[in-house]
């Protein structure tokens, strides 16, 4: 059974803290994605990666960075958390290489982050 | 630019009613893919269907059906004889070949009341 797991379901952090959100997939997928979900805005892409150590900016990369040291793991980093980064963060993966977005994406359960 | 509009923010129906979720998309490209995802209260999005722009056949899967009409740029989703377990947020999404993005609509929250 395909699986994308995220390190935390709920997280509360303080303004200015460095925050790490971890995502692991066990499907040997090439592509991994980080989205944030906000009411009325749908899902917006923060970053994606199509290979180990490769990353590409999405629509809203400001205030975030990512790391992909191993194929199965994709981390999202908030360098200095701010209250406007309070959101639901969803990780996803897909099989296709070369950064294709035309395949089905498999999603993790999400991390609801609150920044106080 | 690509855009997906789900005009229905929330829908509430009684169990066993049929319900249609609307999705209207915008793109100038001729090769594109449309998706529907379901997000139950547990949080993770679940893939329901993918349709490419060259396949306008309607799709039926059990109680679910999809109506793809290029003439109106719509990809609507119908649930027949709805059940409480269908309660979720449903997202329509668009991907254009060669463009590195999947554009989501705002989502429709569907509530099925017993």
PDB file of C-alpha atoms in Angstrom:
ATOM      1  CA  UNK A   1       0.000   0.000   0.000  1.00  0.00           C
ATOM      2  CA  UNK A   2       1.420   3.343  -1.006  1.00  0.00           C
ATOM      3  CA  UNK A   3       2.327   5.619   1.818  1.00  0.00           C
ATOM      4  CA  UNK A   4       3.346   9.197   2.411  1.00  0.00           C
ATOM      5  CA  UNK A   5       3.945  10.060   6.033  1.00  0.00           C
ATOM      6  CA  UNK A   6       4.516  13.389   7.699  1.00  0.00           C
ATOM      7  CA  UNK A   7       6.351  13.769  10.978  1.00  0.00           C
ATOM      8  CA  UNK A   8       3.627  15.614  12.877  1.00  0.00           C
ATOM      9  CA  UNK A   9      -0.124  16.076  12.554  1.00  0.00           C
ATOM     10  CA  UNK A  10      -0.149  19.180  14.729  1.00  0.00           C
ATOM     11  CA  UNK A  11       2.641  21.577  15.560  1.00  0.00           C
ATOM     12  CA  UNK A  12       2.716  24.790  17.583  1.00  0.00           C
ATOM     13  CA  UNK A  13       5.731  27.061  17.291  1.00  0.00           C
ATOM     14  CA  UNK A  14       6.665  30.591  18.278  1.00  0.00           C
ATOM     15  CA  UNK A  15       7.461  33.464  15.967  1.00  0.00           C
ATOM     16  CA  UNK A  16      11.102  33.417  14.939  1.00  0.00           C
ATOM     17  CA  UNK A  17      11.646  29.710  15.561  1.00  0.00           C
ATOM     18  CA  UNK A  18      13.185  27.491  12.911  1.00  0.00           C
ATOM     19  CA  UNK A  19      10.693  24.792  11.970  1.00  0.00           C
ATOM     20  CA  UNK A  20      11.307  21.487  10.214  1.00  0.00           C
ATOM     21  CA  UNK A  21       8.516  19.527   8.580  1.00  0.00           C
ATOM     22  CA  UNK A  22       9.495  16.055   7.466  1.00  0.00           C
ATOM     23  CA  UNK A  23       7.938  13.923   4.769  1.00  0.00           C
ATOM     24  CA  UNK A  24       8.769  10.346   3.858  1.00  0.00           C
ATOM     25  CA  UNK A  25       7.418   8.226   1.004  1.00  0.00           C
ATOM     26  CA  UNK A  26       7.910   4.504   0.559  1.00  0.00           C
ATOM     27  CA  UNK A  27       6.978   4.224  -3.113  1.00  0.00           C
ATOM     28  CA  UNK A  28      10.371   5.014  -4.671  1.00  0.00           C
ATOM     29  CA  UNK A  29       8.823   8.054  -6.324  1.00  0.00           C
ATOM     30  CA  UNK A  30      10.967  10.558  -8.167  1.00  0.00           C
ATOM     31  CA  UNK A  31       8.910  13.672  -7.484  1.00  0.00           C
ATOM     32  CA  UNK A  32       8.037  15.160  -4.131  1.00  0.00           C
ATOM     33  CA  UNK A  33       6.042  18.282  -3.373  1.00  0.00           C
ATOM     34  CA  UNK A  34       5.201  20.631  -0.535  1.00  0.00           C
ATOM     35  CA  UNK A  35       1.902  22.507  -0.576  1.00  0.00           C
ATOM     36  CA  UNK A  36       0.151  24.742   1.862  1.00  0.00           C
ATOM     37  CA  UNK A  37      -3.612  24.726   2.146  1.00  0.00           C
ATOM     38  CA  UNK A  38      -5.571  27.750   3.290  1.00  0.00           C
ATOM     39  CA  UNK A  39      -9.360  28.235   3.348  1.00  0.00           C
ATOM     40  CA  UNK A  40     -10.673  29.657   0.099  1.00  0.00           C
ATOM     41  CA  UNK A  41      -7.291  29.373  -1.615  1.00  0.00           C
ATOM     42  CA  UNK A  42      -7.063  25.671  -2.344  1.00  0.00           C
ATOM     43  CA  UNK A  43      -3.577  24.186  -2.400  1.00  0.00           C
ATOM     44  CA  UNK A  44      -0.569  26.275  -3.368  1.00  0.00           C
ATOM     45  CA  UNK A  45       2.792  24.817  -4.259  1.00  0.00           C
ATOM     46  CA  UNK A  46       5.733  25.913  -2.131  1.00  0.00           C
ATOM     47  CA  UNK A  47       8.574  23.779  -3.535  1.00  0.00           C
ATOM     48  CA  UNK A  48       9.038  20.551  -5.384  1.00  0.00           C
ATOM     49  CA  UNK A  49      11.886  18.185  -6.066  1.00  0.00           C
ATOM     50  CA  UNK A  50      12.317  15.833  -9.021  1.00  0.00           C
ATOM     51  CA  UNK A  51      15.490  14.143  -7.814  1.00  0.00           C
ATOM     52  CA  UNK A  52      17.809  13.910  -4.843  1.00  0.00           C
ATOM     53  CA  UNK A  53      19.401  17.278  -4.095  1.00  0.00           C
ATOM     54  CA  UNK A  54      17.294  18.926  -6.806  1.00  0.00           C
ATOM     55  CA  UNK A  55      14.652  21.497  -5.945  1.00  0.00           C
ATOM     56  CA  UNK A  56      12.471  23.958  -7.769  1.00  0.00           C
ATOM     57  CA  UNK A  57      10.462  26.896  -6.441  1.00  0.00           C
ATOM     58  CA  UNK A  58       6.719  26.752  -6.628  1.00  0.00           C
ATOM     59  CA  UNK A  59       4.269  29.607  -6.436  1.00  0.00           C
ATOM     60  CA  UNK A  60       4.962  30.744  -2.876  1.00  0.00           C
ATOM     61  CA  UNK A  61       8.556  29.872  -1.861  1.00  0.00           C
ATOM     62  CA  UNK A  62       9.239  33.006   0.149  1.00  0.00           C
ATOM     63  CA  UNK A  63      10.077  32.233   3.771  1.00  0.00           C
ATOM     64  CA  UNK A  64      10.650  28.542   3.073  1.00  0.00           C
ATOM     65  CA  UNK A  65      13.477  26.276   2.047  1.00  0.00           C
ATOM     66  CA  UNK A  66      13.656  22.545   1.364  1.00  0.00           C
ATOM     67  CA  UNK A  67      16.084  19.690   1.554  1.00  0.00           C
ATOM     68  CA  UNK A  68      16.167  16.379  -0.243  1.00  0.00           C
ATOM     69  CA  UNK A  69      19.216  14.398   0.754  1.00  0.00           C
ATOM     70  CA  UNK A  70      17.615  11.003   0.177  1.00  0.00           C
ATOM     71  CA  UNK A  71      15.075   9.963  -2.417  1.00  0.00           C
ATOM     72  CA  UNK A  72      12.424   9.020   0.100  1.00  0.00           C
ATOM     73  CA  UNK A  73      12.662  12.108   2.288  1.00  0.00           C
ATOM     74  CA  UNK A  74      11.719  15.710   1.562  1.00  0.00           C
ATOM     75  CA  UNK A  75      11.945  18.321   4.296  1.00  0.00           C
ATOM     76  CA  UNK A  76      10.344  21.731   4.440  1.00  0.00           C
ATOM     77  CA  UNK A  77      12.106  24.342   6.537  1.00  0.00           C
ATOM     78  CA  UNK A  78      10.695  27.572   7.858  1.00  0.00           C
ATOM     79  CA  UNK A  79      13.836  29.568   8.567  1.00  0.00           C
ATOM     80  CA  UNK A  80      12.114  32.024  10.924  1.00  0.00           C
ATOM     81  CA  UNK A  81       8.487  31.196  11.463  1.00  0.00           C
ATOM     82  CA  UNK A  82       5.942  33.980  11.224  1.00  0.00           C
ATOM     83  CA  UNK A  83       2.252  34.097  12.098  1.00  0.00           C
ATOM     84  CA  UNK A  84       1.273  34.266   8.410  1.00  0.00           C
ATOM     85  CA  UNK A  85       2.785  30.820   7.982  1.00  0.00           C
ATOM     86  CA  UNK A  86       0.082  29.320  10.163  1.00  0.00           C
ATOM     87  CA  UNK A  87      -1.482  26.829   7.789  1.00  0.00           C
ATOM     88  CA  UNK A  88      -1.994  23.211   6.817  1.00  0.00           C
ATOM     89  CA  UNK A  89       1.075  21.786   5.070  1.00  0.00           C
ATOM     90  CA  UNK A  90       0.673  18.850   2.736  1.00  0.00           C
ATOM     91  CA  UNK A  91       3.413  16.712   1.288  1.00  0.00           C
ATOM     92  CA  UNK A  92       2.909  14.668  -1.867  1.00  0.00           C
ATOM     93  CA  UNK A  93       4.853  12.411  -4.192  1.00  0.00           C
ATOM     94  CA  UNK A  94       4.452  11.111  -7.725  1.00  0.00           C
ATOM     95  CA  UNK A  95       6.197   8.575  -9.873  1.00  0.00           C
ATOM     96  CA  UNK A  96       7.166  10.525 -12.981  1.00  0.00           C
ATOM     97  CA  UNK A  97      10.644  11.869 -13.431  1.00  0.00           C
ATOM     98  CA  UNK A  98      11.687  15.239 -14.857  1.00  0.00           C
ATOM     99  CA  UNK A  99       9.348  17.190 -12.660  1.00  0.00           C
ATOM    100  CA  UNK A 100       6.203  16.157 -14.456  1.00  0.00           C
ATOM    101  CA  UNK A 101       2.939  17.208 -12.858  1.00  0.00           C
ATOM    102  CA  UNK A 102       0.710  15.090 -15.057  1.00  0.00           C
ATOM    103  CA  UNK A 103       0.679  11.981 -12.909  1.00  0.00           C
ATOM    104  CA  UNK A 104      -1.420  11.211  -9.900  1.00  0.00           C
ATOM    105  CA  UNK A 105       0.034  12.620  -6.714  1.00  0.00           C
ATOM    106  CA  UNK A 106      -0.106  10.738  -3.424  1.00  0.00           C
ATOM    107  CA  UNK A 107      -0.597  12.896  -0.375  1.00  0.00           C
ATOM    108  CA  UNK A 108       0.352  12.636   3.258  1.00  0.00           C
ATOM    109  CA  UNK A 109      -2.124  13.412   6.063  1.00  0.00           C
ATOM    110  CA  UNK A 110      -0.891  16.969   6.498  1.00  0.00           C
ATOM    111  CA  UNK A 111       0.676  18.962   9.319  1.00  0.00           C
ATOM    112  CA  UNK A 112      -1.401  21.709  10.851  1.00  0.00           C
ATOM    113  CA  UNK A 113       1.120  24.325  11.939  1.00  0.00           C
ATOM    114  CA  UNK A 114       0.241  27.158  14.274  1.00  0.00           C
ATOM    115  CA  UNK A 115       2.741  29.973  14.763  1.00  0.00           C
ATOM    116  CA  UNK A 116       2.102  32.100  17.836  1.00  0.00           C
TER     117      UNK A 116
ATOM    118  CA  UNK B   1      -2.002  31.013 -17.387  1.00  0.00           C
ATOM    119  CA  UNK B   2      -4.074  28.212 -15.972  1.00  0.00           C
ATOM    120  CA  UNK B   3      -6.980  28.594 -13.614  1.00  0.00           C
ATOM    121  CA  UNK B   4      -9.553  26.321 -11.975  1.00  0.00           C
ATOM    122  CA  UNK B   5     -12.791  27.621 -10.523  1.00  0.00           C
ATOM    123  CA  UNK B   6     -15.044  25.690  -8.178  1.00  0.00           C
ATOM    124  CA  UNK B   7     -17.836  28.158  -7.645  1.00  0.00           C
ATOM    125  CA  UNK B   8     -19.620  26.097  -5.007  1.00  0.00           C
ATOM    126  CA  UNK B   9     -17.907  26.715  -1.696  1.00  0.00           C
ATOM    127  CA  UNK B  10     -20.210  24.478   0.317  1.00  0.00           C
ATOM    128  CA  UNK B  11     -22.964  22.041  -0.542  1.00  0.00           C
ATOM    129  CA  UNK B  12     -25.223  20.276   1.907  1.00  0.00           C
ATOM    130  CA  UNK B  13     -27.649  17.532   0.906  1.00  0.00           C
ATOM    131  CA  UNK B  14     -29.568  14.739   2.542  1.00  0.00           C
ATOM    132  CA  UNK B  15     -28.345  11.199   2.169  1.00  0.00           C
ATOM    133  CA  UNK B  16     -29.408   9.389  -1.025  1.00  0.00           C
ATOM    134  CA  UNK B  17     -29.736  12.609  -2.989  1.00  0.00           C
ATOM    135  CA  UNK B  18     -27.673  13.057  -6.133  1.00  0.00           C
ATOM    136  CA  UNK B  19     -25.210  15.922  -6.078  1.00  0.00           C
ATOM    137  CA  UNK B  20     -23.039  17.563  -8.734  1.00  0.00           C
ATOM    138  CA  UNK B  21     -19.830  19.449  -8.022  1.00  0.00           C
ATOM    139  CA  UNK B  22     -18.892  21.952 -10.683  1.00  0.00           C
ATOM    140  CA  UNK B  23     -15.407  22.594 -12.034  1.00  0.00           C
ATOM    141  CA  UNK B  24     -14.547  25.132 -14.710  1.00  0.00           C
ATOM    142  CA  UNK B  25     -11.006  25.443 -16.000  1.00  0.00           C
ATOM    143  CA  UNK B  26      -9.024  27.876 -18.129  1.00  0.00           C
ATOM    144  CA  UNK B  27      -6.028  27.106 -20.282  1.00  0.00           C
ATOM    145  CA  UNK B  28      -4.829  27.946 -23.772  1.00  0.00           C
ATOM    146  CA  UNK B  29      -2.918  24.721 -24.101  1.00  0.00           C
ATOM    147  CA  UNK B  30      -4.307  21.827 -26.078  1.00  0.00           C
ATOM    148  CA  UNK B  31      -2.674  19.097 -24.011  1.00  0.00           C
ATOM    149  CA  UNK B  32      -3.700  19.105 -20.400  1.00  0.00           C
ATOM    150  CA  UNK B  33      -4.894  16.867 -17.607  1.00  0.00           C
ATOM    151  CA  UNK B  34      -7.763  17.284 -15.191  1.00  0.00           C
ATOM    152  CA  UNK B  35      -8.005  15.701 -11.775  1.00  0.00           C
ATOM    153  CA  UNK B  36     -10.419  15.286  -8.913  1.00  0.00           C
ATOM    154  CA  UNK B  37      -9.224  14.693  -5.364  1.00  0.00           C
ATOM    155  CA  UNK B  38     -11.197  14.001  -2.217  1.00  0.00           C
ATOM    156  CA  UNK B  39     -10.066  15.280   1.179  1.00  0.00           C
ATOM    157  CA  UNK B  40     -11.925  13.530   4.013  1.00  0.00           C
ATOM    158  CA  UNK B  41     -11.736  14.823   7.592  1.00  0.00           C
ATOM    159  CA  UNK B  42      -8.557  12.775   8.104  1.00  0.00           C
ATOM    160  CA  UNK B  43      -6.756  15.325   5.953  1.00  0.00           C
ATOM    161  CA  UNK B  44      -4.967  13.497   3.183  1.00  0.00           C
ATOM    162  CA  UNK B  45      -6.077  14.077  -0.372  1.00  0.00           C
ATOM    163  CA  UNK B  46      -7.187  10.965  -2.167  1.00  0.00           C
ATOM    164  CA  UNK B  47      -6.947  10.733  -5.933  1.00  0.00           C
ATOM    165  CA  UNK B  48     -10.255  10.018  -7.681  1.00  0.00           C
ATOM    166  CA  UNK B  49      -9.689  10.476 -11.399  1.00  0.00           C
ATOM    167  CA  UNK B  50      -7.404  11.862 -14.086  1.00  0.00           C
ATOM    168  CA  UNK B  51      -8.619  12.773 -17.541  1.00  0.00           C
ATOM    169  CA  UNK B  52      -6.508  14.033 -20.448  1.00  0.00           C
ATOM    170  CA  UNK B  53      -7.716  16.652 -22.878  1.00  0.00           C
ATOM    171  CA  UNK B  54      -8.039  14.214 -25.761  1.00  0.00           C
ATOM    172  CA  UNK B  55     -10.427  11.918 -23.981  1.00  0.00           C
ATOM    173  CA  UNK B  56     -13.878  13.454 -23.644  1.00  0.00           C
ATOM    174  CA  UNK B  57     -15.623  10.247 -22.757  1.00  0.00           C
ATOM    175  CA  UNK B  58     -17.595  10.442 -19.578  1.00  0.00           C
ATOM    176  CA  UNK B  59     -16.412   8.195 -16.796  1.00  0.00           C
ATOM    177  CA  UNK B  60     -18.452   6.196 -14.326  1.00  0.00           C
ATOM    178  CA  UNK B  61     -17.076   4.436 -11.287  1.00  0.00           C
ATOM    179  CA  UNK B  62     -19.764   3.024  -9.040  1.00  0.00           C
ATOM    180  CA  UNK B  63     -21.768   5.945  -7.666  1.00  0.00           C
ATOM    181  CA  UNK B  64     -19.276   8.464  -9.062  1.00  0.00           C
ATOM    182  CA  UNK B  65     -19.398   9.902 -12.549  1.00  0.00           C
ATOM    183  CA  UNK B  66     -17.550  12.647 -14.347  1.00  0.00           C
ATOM    184  CA  UNK B  67     -18.717  14.794 -17.245  1.00  0.00           C
ATOM    185  CA  UNK B  68     -15.908  16.362 -19.276  1.00  0.00           C
ATOM    186  CA  UNK B  69     -17.010  18.995 -21.793  1.00  0.00           C
ATOM    187  CA  UNK B  70     -14.309  20.891 -23.654  1.00  0.00           C
ATOM    188  CA  UNK B  71     -16.903  23.158 -25.265  1.00  0.00           C
ATOM    189  CA  UNK B  72     -17.700  24.668 -21.869  1.00  0.00           C
ATOM    190  CA  UNK B  73     -14.297  23.996 -20.248  1.00  0.00           C
ATOM    191  CA  UNK B  74     -15.948  22.025 -17.519  1.00  0.00           C
ATOM    192  CA  UNK B  75     -15.187  18.800 -15.700  1.00  0.00           C
ATOM    193  CA  UNK B  76     -18.097  18.185 -13.358  1.00  0.00           C
ATOM    194  CA  UNK B  77     -18.352  15.441 -10.772  1.00  0.00           C
ATOM    195  CA  UNK B  78     -21.617  13.764  -9.811  1.00  0.00           C
ATOM    196  CA  UNK B  79     -22.260  11.513  -6.848  1.00  0.00           C
ATOM    197  CA  UNK B  80     -25.387   9.404  -7.198  1.00  0.00           C
ATOM    198  CA  UNK B  81     -27.291   8.254  -4.122  1.00  0.00           C
ATOM    199  CA  UNK B  82     -24.943  10.118  -1.801  1.00  0.00           C
ATOM    200  CA  UNK B  83     -23.823   8.607   1.485  1.00  0.00           C
ATOM    201  CA  UNK B  84     -22.552  10.136   4.716  1.00  0.00           C
ATOM    202  CA  UNK B  85     -19.068   8.796   3.925  1.00  0.00           C
ATOM    203  CA  UNK B  86     -18.988  11.045   0.877  1.00  0.00           C
ATOM    204  CA  UNK B  87     -18.730  14.068   3.173  1.00  0.00           C
ATOM    205  CA  UNK B  88     -15.403  15.704   2.380  1.00  0.00           C
ATOM    206  CA  UNK B  89     -13.765  18.594   0.606  1.00  0.00           C
ATOM    207  CA  UNK B  90     -13.398  17.923  -3.097  1.00  0.00           C
ATOM    208  CA  UNK B  91     -10.761  19.562  -5.247  1.00  0.00           C
ATOM    209  CA  UNK B  92     -10.585  19.860  -8.996  1.00  0.00           C
ATOM    210  CA  UNK B  93      -7.109  20.421 -10.461  1.00  0.00           C
ATOM    211  CA  UNK B  94      -5.470  21.136 -13.815  1.00  0.00           C
ATOM    212  CA  UNK B  95      -2.018  20.291 -15.130  1.00  0.00           C
ATOM    213  CA  UNK B  96      -0.652  21.380 -18.470  1.00  0.00           C
ATOM    214  CA  UNK B  97       2.026  19.266 -20.094  1.00  0.00           C
ATOM    215  CA  UNK B  98       5.353  21.053 -19.907  1.00  0.00           C
ATOM    216  CA  UNK B  99       4.266  23.451 -17.188  1.00  0.00           C
ATOM    217  CA  UNK B 100       5.592  22.424 -13.824  1.00  0.00           C
ATOM    218  CA  UNK B 101       2.522  22.990 -11.775  1.00  0.00           C
ATOM    219  CA  UNK B 102      -0.778  21.496 -10.728  1.00  0.00           C
ATOM    220  CA  UNK B 103      -3.364  24.212 -10.305  1.00  0.00           C
ATOM    221  CA  UNK B 104      -6.083  23.509  -7.755  1.00  0.00           C
ATOM    222  CA  UNK B 105      -9.508  24.985  -7.433  1.00  0.00           C
ATOM    223  CA  UNK B 106     -10.612  26.434  -4.113  1.00  0.00           C
ATOM    224  CA  UNK B 107     -12.396  23.234  -3.156  1.00  0.00           C
ATOM    225  CA  UNK B 108     -16.040  22.396  -2.451  1.00  0.00           C
ATOM    226  CA  UNK B 109     -17.019  21.236   1.016  1.00  0.00           C
ATOM    227  CA  UNK B 110     -19.708  18.579   0.659  1.00  0.00           C
ATOM    228  CA  UNK B 111     -21.785  17.593   3.651  1.00  0.00           C
ATOM    229  CA  UNK B 112     -24.125  14.630   3.442  1.00  0.00           C
ATOM    230  CA  UNK B 113     -26.676  14.641   6.235  1.00  0.00           C
ATOM    231  CA  UNK B 114     -28.285  11.405   7.437  1.00  0.00           C
TER     232      UNK B 114
END
